[in-house]
Tab-separated table of C-alpha atoms in Angstrom:
chain	number	residue	atom	x	y	z
A	215	MET	CA	-29.210	-59.621	10.996
A	216	PRO	CA	-26.487	-61.996	9.788
A	217	GLU	CA	-24.765	-61.433	6.485
A	218	ASP	CA	-25.271	-64.363	4.148
A	219	VAL	CA	-22.060	-64.852	2.206
A	220	THR	CA	-20.732	-67.676	0.084
A	221	VAL	CA	-17.153	-68.626	0.895
A	222	THR	CA	-14.692	-70.942	-0.764
A	223	ALA	CA	-14.091	-74.404	0.735
A	224	ASN	CA	-10.483	-74.482	-0.438
A	225	PRO	CA	-7.713	-72.259	0.900
A	226	VAL	CA	-6.709	-69.155	-1.012
A	227	VAL	CA	-2.999	-68.429	-0.682
A	228	LEU	CA	-1.567	-65.009	-1.521
A	229	ALA	CA	2.185	-65.562	-1.628
A	230	ASN	CA	5.317	-63.491	-2.267
A	231	ALA	CA	3.531	-60.355	-1.038
A	232	GLU	CA	4.423	-57.334	1.075
A	233	VAL	CA	2.010	-58.126	3.903
A	234	ILE	CA	0.814	-55.272	6.137
A	235	THR	CA	0.164	-56.389	9.722
A	236	PRO	CA	-0.287	-54.583	13.054
A	237	GLY	CA	3.400	-55.209	13.751
A	238	GLY	CA	4.596	-53.779	10.432
A	239	ALA	CA	5.261	-55.220	6.992
A	240	PHE	CA	6.946	-58.486	5.980
A	241	ARG	CA	7.506	-60.435	2.744
A	242	GLY	CA	5.436	-63.578	2.929
A	243	ARG	CA	2.004	-65.092	2.419
A	244	VAL	CA	-1.544	-64.931	3.749
A	245	VAL	CA	-3.819	-67.971	3.730
A	246	LEU	CA	-7.604	-67.590	3.625
A	247	LEU	CA	-9.764	-70.535	4.622
A	248	GLY	CA	-13.514	-70.120	4.544
A	249	ASP	CA	-14.295	-66.561	5.620
A	250	LYS	CA	-11.242	-66.122	7.879
A	251	ILE	CA	-7.507	-65.540	7.772
A	252	ALA	CA	-6.097	-68.953	8.667
A	253	GLU	CA	-2.314	-68.557	8.449
A	254	LEU	CA	0.537	-66.085	7.985
A	255	ALA	CA	4.050	-67.100	6.989
A	256	GLU	CA	7.230	-65.239	6.117
A	257	GLY	CA	9.322	-65.873	3.012
A	258	GLY	CA	9.135	-65.199	-0.710
A	259	ASP	CA	8.416	-68.772	-1.805
A	260	VAL	CA	5.261	-69.538	-3.810
A	261	PRO	CA	3.697	-72.884	-2.883
A	262	ALA	CA	1.914	-74.927	-5.542
A	263	GLY	CA	-1.542	-73.530	-6.207
A	264	ALA	CA	-0.799	-70.177	-4.570
A	265	ILE	CA	-1.269	-66.770	-6.175
A	266	ASP	CA	2.145	-65.201	-6.830
A	267	CYS	CA	1.708	-61.562	-5.854
A	268	GLY	CA	5.129	-60.623	-7.208
A	269	GLY	CA	5.853	-58.275	-4.324
A	270	ASP	CA	2.484	-56.500	-4.433
A	271	VAL	CA	1.148	-55.081	-1.176
A	272	VAL	CA	-1.490	-57.152	0.604
A	273	ALA	CA	-3.303	-55.020	3.175
A	274	PRO	CA	-6.490	-55.312	5.242
A	275	GLY	CA	-9.726	-54.542	3.426
A	276	LEU	CA	-10.635	-50.886	3.807
A	277	VAL	CA	-13.267	-49.794	6.331
A	278	GLU	CA	-15.375	-46.774	5.327
A	279	LEU	CA	-17.354	-44.990	8.055
A	280	HIS	CA	-18.906	-42.056	6.182
A	281	THR	CA	-19.662	-42.010	2.487
A	282	ASP	CA	-22.226	-40.017	0.506
A	283	ASN	CA	-21.827	-42.456	-2.376
A	284	LEU	CA	-25.123	-44.304	-1.915
A	285	GLU	CA	-27.052	-41.035	-1.968
A	286	ARG	CA	-25.181	-40.088	-5.158
A	287	HIS	CA	-26.369	-43.305	-6.782
A	288	ILE	CA	-30.023	-42.925	-5.764
A	289	ARG	CA	-30.063	-39.279	-6.894
A	290	PRO	CA	-27.500	-38.908	-9.680
A	291	ARG	CA	-29.000	-35.517	-10.631
A	292	PRO	CA	-31.021	-33.076	-8.493
A	293	ALA	CA	-34.324	-34.053	-10.145
A	294	VAL	CA	-33.554	-37.742	-10.851
A	295	ASN	CA	-34.510	-40.566	-8.478
A	296	TRP	CA	-32.876	-43.871	-9.494
A	297	PRO	CA	-34.402	-47.276	-8.604
A	298	HIS	CA	-33.022	-48.031	-5.165
A	299	ASN	CA	-32.066	-51.687	-5.540
A	300	ALA	CA	-30.144	-50.913	-8.719
A	301	ALA	CA	-28.452	-47.988	-6.977
A	302	ILE	CA	-27.497	-50.112	-3.958
A	303	ALA	CA	-25.996	-52.829	-6.182
A	304	ALA	CA	-24.003	-50.283	-8.194
A	305	HIS	CA	-22.780	-48.562	-5.025
A	306	ASP	CA	-21.742	-51.920	-3.546
A	307	ALA	CA	-19.828	-52.921	-6.680
A	308	GLU	CA	-18.099	-49.547	-6.906
A	309	LEU	CA	-16.863	-49.737	-3.314
A	310	ALA	CA	-15.603	-53.291	-3.803
A	311	SER	CA	-13.664	-52.149	-6.860
A	312	CYS	CA	-11.963	-49.517	-4.679
A	313	GLY	CA	-10.815	-51.994	-2.012
A	314	ILE	CA	-13.525	-51.122	0.517
A	315	THR	CA	-14.800	-54.286	2.206
A	316	THR	CA	-16.823	-52.737	5.044
A	317	VAL	CA	-19.014	-49.675	4.646
A	318	PHE	CA	-21.303	-47.695	6.898
A	319	ASP	CA	-23.833	-46.363	4.417
A	320	ALA	CA	-24.663	-42.770	5.356
A	321	ILE	CA	-28.423	-42.203	5.183
A	322	ARG	CA	-29.966	-38.864	6.125
A	323	VAL	CA	-32.723	-38.776	8.739
A	324	GLY	CA	-34.592	-35.482	8.995
A	325	SER	CA	-36.561	-33.798	6.226
A	326	ILE	CA	-37.001	-30.128	5.572
A	327	GLU	CA	-39.620	-28.062	3.810
A	328	GLY	CA	-37.825	-25.746	1.425
A	329	LYS	CA	-38.235	-23.648	-1.669
A	330	GLY	CA	-36.211	-23.445	-4.849
A	331	GLY	CA	-35.182	-27.105	-4.762
A	332	THR	CA	-33.480	-26.813	-1.376
A	333	GLY	CA	-35.837	-29.016	0.624
A	334	TRP	CA	-35.069	-32.541	1.829
A	335	SER	CA	-37.636	-35.315	1.457
A	336	ARG	CA	-38.010	-38.383	3.664
A	337	TYR	CA	-36.347	-41.553	2.412
A	338	ALA	CA	-34.315	-43.083	5.274
A	339	ARG	CA	-36.583	-45.905	6.456
A	340	GLU	CA	-37.378	-47.112	2.941
A	341	LEU	CA	-33.742	-47.090	1.815
A	342	ALA	CA	-32.527	-48.768	5.017
A	343	ASP	CA	-35.073	-51.558	4.527
A	344	GLU	CA	-33.811	-52.126	0.999
A	345	VAL	CA	-30.153	-52.226	2.060
A	346	LEU	CA	-30.922	-54.629	4.906
A	347	ALA	CA	-33.001	-56.888	2.650
A	348	MET	CA	-30.258	-57.130	0.032
A	349	ARG	CA	-27.706	-57.829	2.759
A	350	ALA	CA	-29.862	-60.605	4.241
A	351	LYS	CA	-30.174	-62.252	0.811
A	352	GLY	CA	-26.409	-62.281	0.298
A	353	ALA	CA	-26.820	-60.037	-2.753
A	354	LEU	CA	-24.007	-57.647	-1.799
A	355	LYS	CA	-20.294	-58.089	-2.354
A	356	ILE	CA	-19.089	-56.356	0.831
A	357	SER	CA	-20.206	-55.839	4.426
A	358	HIS	CA	-22.841	-53.085	4.797
A	359	HIS	CA	-23.871	-51.308	8.004
A	360	LEU	CA	-26.141	-48.330	8.681
A	361	HIS	CA	-24.930	-44.830	9.507
A	362	LEU	CA	-27.801	-42.473	10.274
A	363	ARG	CA	-26.920	-38.836	9.568
A	364	ALA	CA	-29.187	-37.035	12.026
A	365	GLU	CA	-29.910	-33.615	10.551
A	366	ILE	CA	-30.435	-31.651	13.731
A	367	CYS	CA	-31.958	-28.617	12.001
A	368	SER	CA	-34.816	-30.317	10.188
A	369	HIS	CA	-38.537	-30.714	10.701
A	370	SER	CA	-39.020	-34.479	11.008
A	371	LEU	CA	-35.912	-35.788	12.776
A	372	ILE	CA	-37.641	-37.122	15.902
A	373	ASP	CA	-40.395	-38.854	13.915
A	374	GLU	CA	-37.875	-40.475	11.566
A	375	LEU	CA	-35.582	-41.677	14.344
A	376	ALA	CA	-38.603	-43.329	15.977
A	377	GLN	CA	-38.915	-45.556	12.897
A	378	PHE	CA	-35.615	-47.295	13.748
A	379	GLY	CA	-34.791	-49.683	16.551
A	380	PRO	CA	-32.072	-51.980	17.926
A	381	GLU	CA	-33.086	-54.680	15.442
A	382	ASP	CA	-31.759	-52.483	12.611
A	383	ARG	CA	-28.225	-52.733	14.011
A	384	VAL	CA	-27.491	-49.074	13.304
A	385	GLY	CA	-23.730	-48.730	13.706
A	386	ILE	CA	-23.240	-44.959	13.785
A	387	VAL	CA	-25.440	-41.938	14.488
A	388	SER	CA	-23.821	-38.623	13.571
A	389	LEU	CA	-25.075	-35.221	14.685
A	390	MET	CA	-25.269	-33.007	11.599
A	391	ASP	CA	-25.979	-29.278	11.688
A	392	HIS	CA	-25.773	-27.676	8.258
A	393	THR	CA	-27.272	-24.354	9.299
A	394	PRO	CA	-25.628	-21.580	7.247
A	395	GLY	CA	-23.285	-19.357	9.221
A	396	GLN	CA	-21.694	-22.004	11.439
A	397	ARG	CA	-19.614	-25.199	11.384
A	398	GLN	CA	-18.889	-26.289	7.783
A	399	PHE	CA	-20.667	-23.216	6.458
A	400	THR	CA	-19.214	-20.556	8.757
A	401	ASP	CA	-18.172	-18.624	5.654
A	402	ILE	CA	-21.488	-17.453	4.159
A	403	GLY	CA	-19.677	-16.388	1.001
A	404	GLN	CA	-18.441	-19.947	0.380
A	405	TYR	CA	-21.907	-21.268	1.214
A	406	GLU	CA	-23.494	-18.865	-1.270
A	407	ILE	CA	-21.209	-20.117	-4.046
A	408	TYR	CA	-22.049	-23.716	-3.160
A	409	MET	CA	-25.847	-23.232	-2.982
A	410	LYS	CA	-26.153	-21.069	-6.066
A	411	GLY	CA	-23.986	-23.473	-8.033
A	412	LYS	CA	-25.901	-26.570	-6.915
A	413	HIS	CA	-29.457	-25.235	-6.872
A	414	GLY	CA	-29.337	-22.169	-9.130
A	415	LEU	CA	-30.735	-19.871	-6.424
A	416	SER	CA	-31.252	-16.197	-7.122
A	417	ASP	CA	-29.973	-13.565	-4.698
A	418	ASP	CA	-33.429	-13.193	-3.122
A	419	SER	CA	-33.989	-16.958	-2.895
A	420	PHE	CA	-30.602	-17.465	-1.274
A	421	GLU	CA	-31.269	-14.777	1.340
A	422	GLU	CA	-34.660	-16.316	2.128
A	423	HIS	CA	-33.053	-19.753	2.388
A	424	VAL	CA	-30.466	-18.519	4.896
A	425	ARG	CA	-33.080	-16.735	7.030
A	426	THR	CA	-35.432	-19.709	7.200
A	427	ARG	CA	-32.684	-22.254	7.921
A	428	GLN	CA	-31.174	-20.115	10.675
A	429	ALA	CA	-34.608	-19.610	12.254
A	430	LEU	CA	-35.277	-23.350	12.153
A	431	GLY	CA	-31.936	-24.028	13.813
A	432	GLU	CA	-32.717	-21.702	16.683
A	433	GLN	CA	-36.082	-23.383	17.127
A	434	VAL	CA	-35.128	-27.081	17.146
A	435	ARG	CA	-31.365	-27.463	17.685
A	436	ASP	CA	-31.235	-28.252	21.413
A	437	THR	CA	-34.272	-30.539	21.435
A	438	HIS	CA	-33.150	-32.467	18.381
A	439	GLU	CA	-29.589	-32.949	19.625
A	440	VAL	CA	-30.877	-34.526	22.836
A	441	ALA	CA	-33.270	-36.738	20.857
A	442	ALA	CA	-30.518	-37.947	18.502
A	443	VAL	CA	-28.181	-38.760	21.387
A	444	ALA	CA	-30.958	-40.734	23.081
A	445	ALA	CA	-31.717	-42.584	19.842
A	446	ALA	CA	-28.063	-43.602	19.446
A	447	GLY	CA	-28.182	-45.058	22.950
A	448	ARG	CA	-31.372	-46.952	22.114
A	449	PHE	CA	-29.795	-48.378	18.956
A	450	GLY	CA	-26.484	-49.247	20.653
A	451	ALA	CA	-24.749	-47.100	18.030
A	452	VAL	CA	-21.475	-45.202	18.119
A	453	LEU	CA	-22.168	-41.469	18.399
A	454	ALA	CA	-20.307	-39.063	16.116
A	455	SER	CA	-20.136	-35.298	15.750
A	456	HIS	CA	-19.818	-33.528	12.419
A	457	ASP	CA	-17.913	-30.399	11.388
A	458	ASP	CA	-16.860	-29.301	14.881
A	459	THR	CA	-15.413	-25.809	14.478
A	460	LEU	CA	-15.110	-24.303	17.949
A	461	VAL	CA	-13.674	-25.736	21.146
A	462	ASP	CA	-17.167	-25.231	22.566
A	463	HIS	CA	-18.517	-27.611	19.904
A	464	VAL	CA	-16.064	-30.295	21.002
A	465	ASP	CA	-16.808	-29.725	24.687
A	466	ARG	CA	-20.494	-30.193	23.867
A	467	SER	CA	-19.667	-33.387	21.958
A	468	ALA	CA	-17.652	-34.724	24.874
A	469	GLY	CA	-20.585	-34.048	27.175
A	470	TYR	CA	-22.750	-36.289	24.992
A	471	GLY	CA	-20.160	-39.074	25.071
A	472	ILE	CA	-19.241	-38.704	21.413
A	473	ALA	CA	-16.298	-40.915	20.437
A	474	LEU	CA	-15.753	-39.893	16.797
A	475	ALA	CA	-15.379	-36.445	15.231
A	476	GLU	CA	-16.126	-36.330	11.511
A	477	PHE	CA	-14.252	-33.631	9.630
A	478	PRO	CA	-13.448	-31.002	12.280
A	479	THR	CA	-13.009	-27.749	10.393
A	480	THR	CA	-10.251	-26.077	12.462
A	481	LEU	CA	-6.969	-26.963	14.109
A	482	ALA	CA	-8.356	-25.803	17.464
A	483	ALA	CA	-11.291	-28.215	17.204
A	484	ALA	CA	-8.991	-31.133	16.316
A	485	GLN	CA	-6.726	-30.309	19.253
A	486	ALA	CA	-9.747	-30.229	21.568
A	487	CYS	CA	-10.838	-33.618	20.227
A	488	ARG	CA	-7.452	-35.077	21.070
A	489	ALA	CA	-7.663	-33.612	24.599
A	490	HIS	CA	-11.047	-35.323	25.094
A	491	GLY	CA	-9.923	-38.643	23.584
A	492	ILE	CA	-12.244	-38.246	20.573
A	493	ALA	CA	-10.966	-39.868	17.367
A	494	VAL	CA	-10.507	-37.433	14.468
A	495	MET	CA	-11.659	-38.444	10.994
A	496	MET	CA	-10.829	-36.363	7.928
A	497	GLY	CA	-11.809	-36.611	4.284
A	498	ALA	CA	-9.545	-38.441	1.872
A	499	PRO	CA	-10.428	-35.964	-0.919
A	500	ASN	CA	-9.154	-33.155	1.337
A	501	LEU	CA	-5.810	-34.940	1.626
A	502	VAL	CA	-5.607	-35.734	-2.089
A	503	ARG	CA	-6.542	-32.207	-3.169
A	504	GLY	CA	-4.233	-30.570	-0.632
A	505	GLY	CA	-7.046	-28.776	1.185
A	506	SER	CA	-10.744	-28.535	1.923
A	507	HIS	CA	-13.127	-27.537	-0.874
A	508	SER	CA	-14.989	-25.479	1.751
A	509	GLY	CA	-11.903	-23.572	2.866
A	510	ASN	CA	-11.567	-25.413	6.178
A	511	VAL	CA	-8.450	-26.923	7.780
A	512	ALA	CA	-6.320	-29.155	5.552
A	513	ALA	CA	-6.166	-32.850	6.433
A	514	ALA	CA	-2.410	-32.825	5.758
A	515	ASP	CA	-1.915	-30.117	8.395
A	516	LEU	CA	-3.684	-32.265	10.971
A	517	ALA	CA	-1.651	-35.300	9.891
A	518	GLU	CA	1.601	-33.393	10.332
A	519	ALA	CA	0.415	-32.260	13.769
A	520	GLY	CA	-0.351	-35.843	14.794
A	521	LEU	CA	-4.091	-35.120	14.959
A	522	LEU	CA	-5.451	-37.407	12.221
A	523	ASP	CA	-6.682	-40.870	13.209
A	524	ILE	CA	-9.042	-42.000	10.437
A	525	LEU	CA	-9.628	-41.240	6.764
A	526	SER	CA	-13.001	-41.381	5.021
A	527	SER	CA	-13.628	-41.380	1.275
A	528	ASP	CA	-16.524	-38.939	1.861
A	529	TYR	CA	-17.676	-38.258	-1.710
A	530	VAL	CA	-14.947	-40.070	-3.764
A	531	PRO	CA	-14.696	-43.833	-3.005
A	532	SER	CA	-11.437	-44.268	-4.911
A	533	ALA	CA	-9.821	-41.544	-2.786
A	534	LEU	CA	-9.607	-43.751	0.304
A	535	LEU	CA	-6.676	-45.977	-0.667
A	536	PHE	CA	-5.033	-43.205	-2.724
A	537	ALA	CA	-5.072	-40.857	0.286
A	538	ALA	CA	-3.645	-43.560	2.551
A	539	ILE	CA	-0.707	-43.958	0.162
A	540	ARG	CA	-0.107	-40.203	0.220
A	541	LEU	CA	-0.326	-40.246	3.988
A	542	GLY	CA	2.239	-43.054	4.053
A	543	THR	CA	4.621	-40.808	2.128
A	544	LEU	CA	3.932	-37.875	4.430
A	545	TRP	CA	4.539	-39.976	7.546
A	546	GLU	CA	7.195	-42.168	5.923
A	547	ASP	CA	5.278	-45.110	7.393
A	548	LEU	CA	2.913	-47.041	5.108
A	549	PRO	CA	1.589	-49.480	7.767
A	550	ARG	CA	0.674	-46.546	10.033
A	551	ALA	CA	-1.077	-44.797	7.157
A	552	LEU	CA	-3.009	-47.903	6.091
A	553	ALA	CA	-4.240	-48.264	9.677
A	554	THR	CA	-6.212	-45.021	9.198
A	555	VAL	CA	-8.366	-46.802	6.601
A	556	SER	CA	-8.549	-50.229	8.250
A	557	SER	CA	-7.898	-50.931	11.928
A	558	ALA	CA	-8.579	-47.406	13.223
A	559	PRO	CA	-12.052	-47.033	11.652
A	560	ALA	CA	-12.923	-50.614	12.593
A	561	LYS	CA	-12.024	-49.888	16.209
A	562	ALA	CA	-13.939	-46.589	16.200
A	563	ALA	CA	-17.047	-48.408	14.964
A	564	GLY	CA	-16.711	-51.173	17.558
A	565	LEU	CA	-15.828	-53.898	15.032
A	566	THR	CA	-13.264	-56.258	16.527
A	567	ASP	CA	-13.310	-58.971	13.830
A	568	ARG	CA	-11.697	-56.989	10.987
A	569	GLY	CA	-9.341	-54.167	10.095
A	570	GLU	CA	-6.049	-56.031	10.407
A	571	ILE	CA	-4.266	-59.029	8.951
A	572	SER	CA	-3.984	-61.559	11.741
A	573	VAL	CA	-5.087	-65.152	12.223
A	574	GLY	CA	-8.783	-65.449	13.035
A	575	GLN	CA	-9.813	-62.106	11.543
A	576	ARG	CA	-12.327	-61.841	8.697
A	577	GLY	CA	-10.853	-62.649	5.317
A	578	ASP	CA	-10.984	-59.048	4.098
A	579	LEU	CA	-7.931	-58.277	1.976
A	580	VAL	CA	-6.834	-55.903	-0.733
A	581	ARG	CA	-3.905	-56.510	-3.077
A	582	PHE	CA	-2.388	-53.578	-4.958
A	583	ARG	CA	0.787	-52.330	-6.589
A	584	LEU	CA	1.988	-48.766	-6.962
A	585	GLU	CA	2.328	-46.959	-10.264
A	586	GLY	CA	4.158	-43.891	-9.008
A	587	GLU	CA	1.998	-42.817	-6.081
A	588	VAL	CA	-1.204	-44.332	-7.493
A	589	PRO	CA	-2.359	-47.686	-6.054
A	590	VAL	CA	-3.555	-50.071	-8.769
A	591	LEU	CA	-5.794	-52.806	-7.381
A	592	GLN	CA	-4.996	-56.399	-8.300
A	593	GLY	CA	-7.631	-58.124	-6.174
A	594	VAL	CA	-10.119	-57.670	-3.330
A	595	TRP	CA	-11.443	-60.374	-0.981
A	596	SER	CA	-14.421	-59.851	1.306
A	597	SER	CA	-15.061	-62.475	3.958
A	598	GLY	CA	-12.833	-64.883	2.041
A	599	ARG	CA	-14.605	-64.383	-1.294
A	600	ARG	CA	-12.977	-62.576	-4.192
A	601	VAL	CA	-15.219	-59.615	-5.098
A	602	ALA	CA	-12.952	-57.531	-7.388
């Protein structure tokens, strides 16, 4: 389904900028014509009609592969369901304001029957239809794609996956297993704090929740994993794992042909990913905060070990660019760090028309200046159109 965007007929020239390209940074200008990058030139001069960036950084638009932000907008409180089209528009505008020009909207597939407010209802097909319809109408500021979060330990995963097909252009299918006692929730104590804080469970309700979820996992895990892998092949989607903890998890991922590991929780898992040629993605909030809120491996530790390839904003859209700046300080290499939020995620998702500033690429740009270590956005262009 093509994206219907309105682009300017006249060139947009961003001059006197610190331009980030695959070959490094240079002082010069970027020319947008229509929806593409038409020209690059070195030098600090500002031609007539150009935008004088005053030395601001001009970088590729950010590419976000895994964000929970849309779900946050459609359910801003546990018992509140917001009108979907309004939520999609607000989500889209928020991402644009953070410099994100391509997003893979994470939508859960797989419902669960639960007690005490811990169940998951079906919503994936309806929400996907609404996102795709708004995209087709040109109602969105940035480029939206589908990321189906396949909840392996759920009741309805196979039925829900059957509702999608190649015509939906699903970009990513990730294998999610949130069964307590393993992967992200290996530490039951941390999981108990999380669940009681979010859902207000009593001791007895929490124990029942753990028992029933673990039993469900034992019942459906193998069958549902195979079904999700097959569905990704049917869609032509990139296959991702989630919260790999053990080397055995990564070996299993490699056997499925998984190319992207979302948020491995241990150093050993990240090392195994590198050995298998699986790209490692970590959360930008983890890097900003200096560690995982779940007590798992720190993104900075993986970065220092050379095991971090991609950053994702996860649950804080504004964290993506901020974390890339921090990573640039850690590595002493800003272009390399910005690649983790632009060219590297674009490549991992199979998008060859964006993610870097070079002639012929999509006109996706972000202009910012630094106030200390904080990037302050000065402008965002998506497919040649200014959106923030």
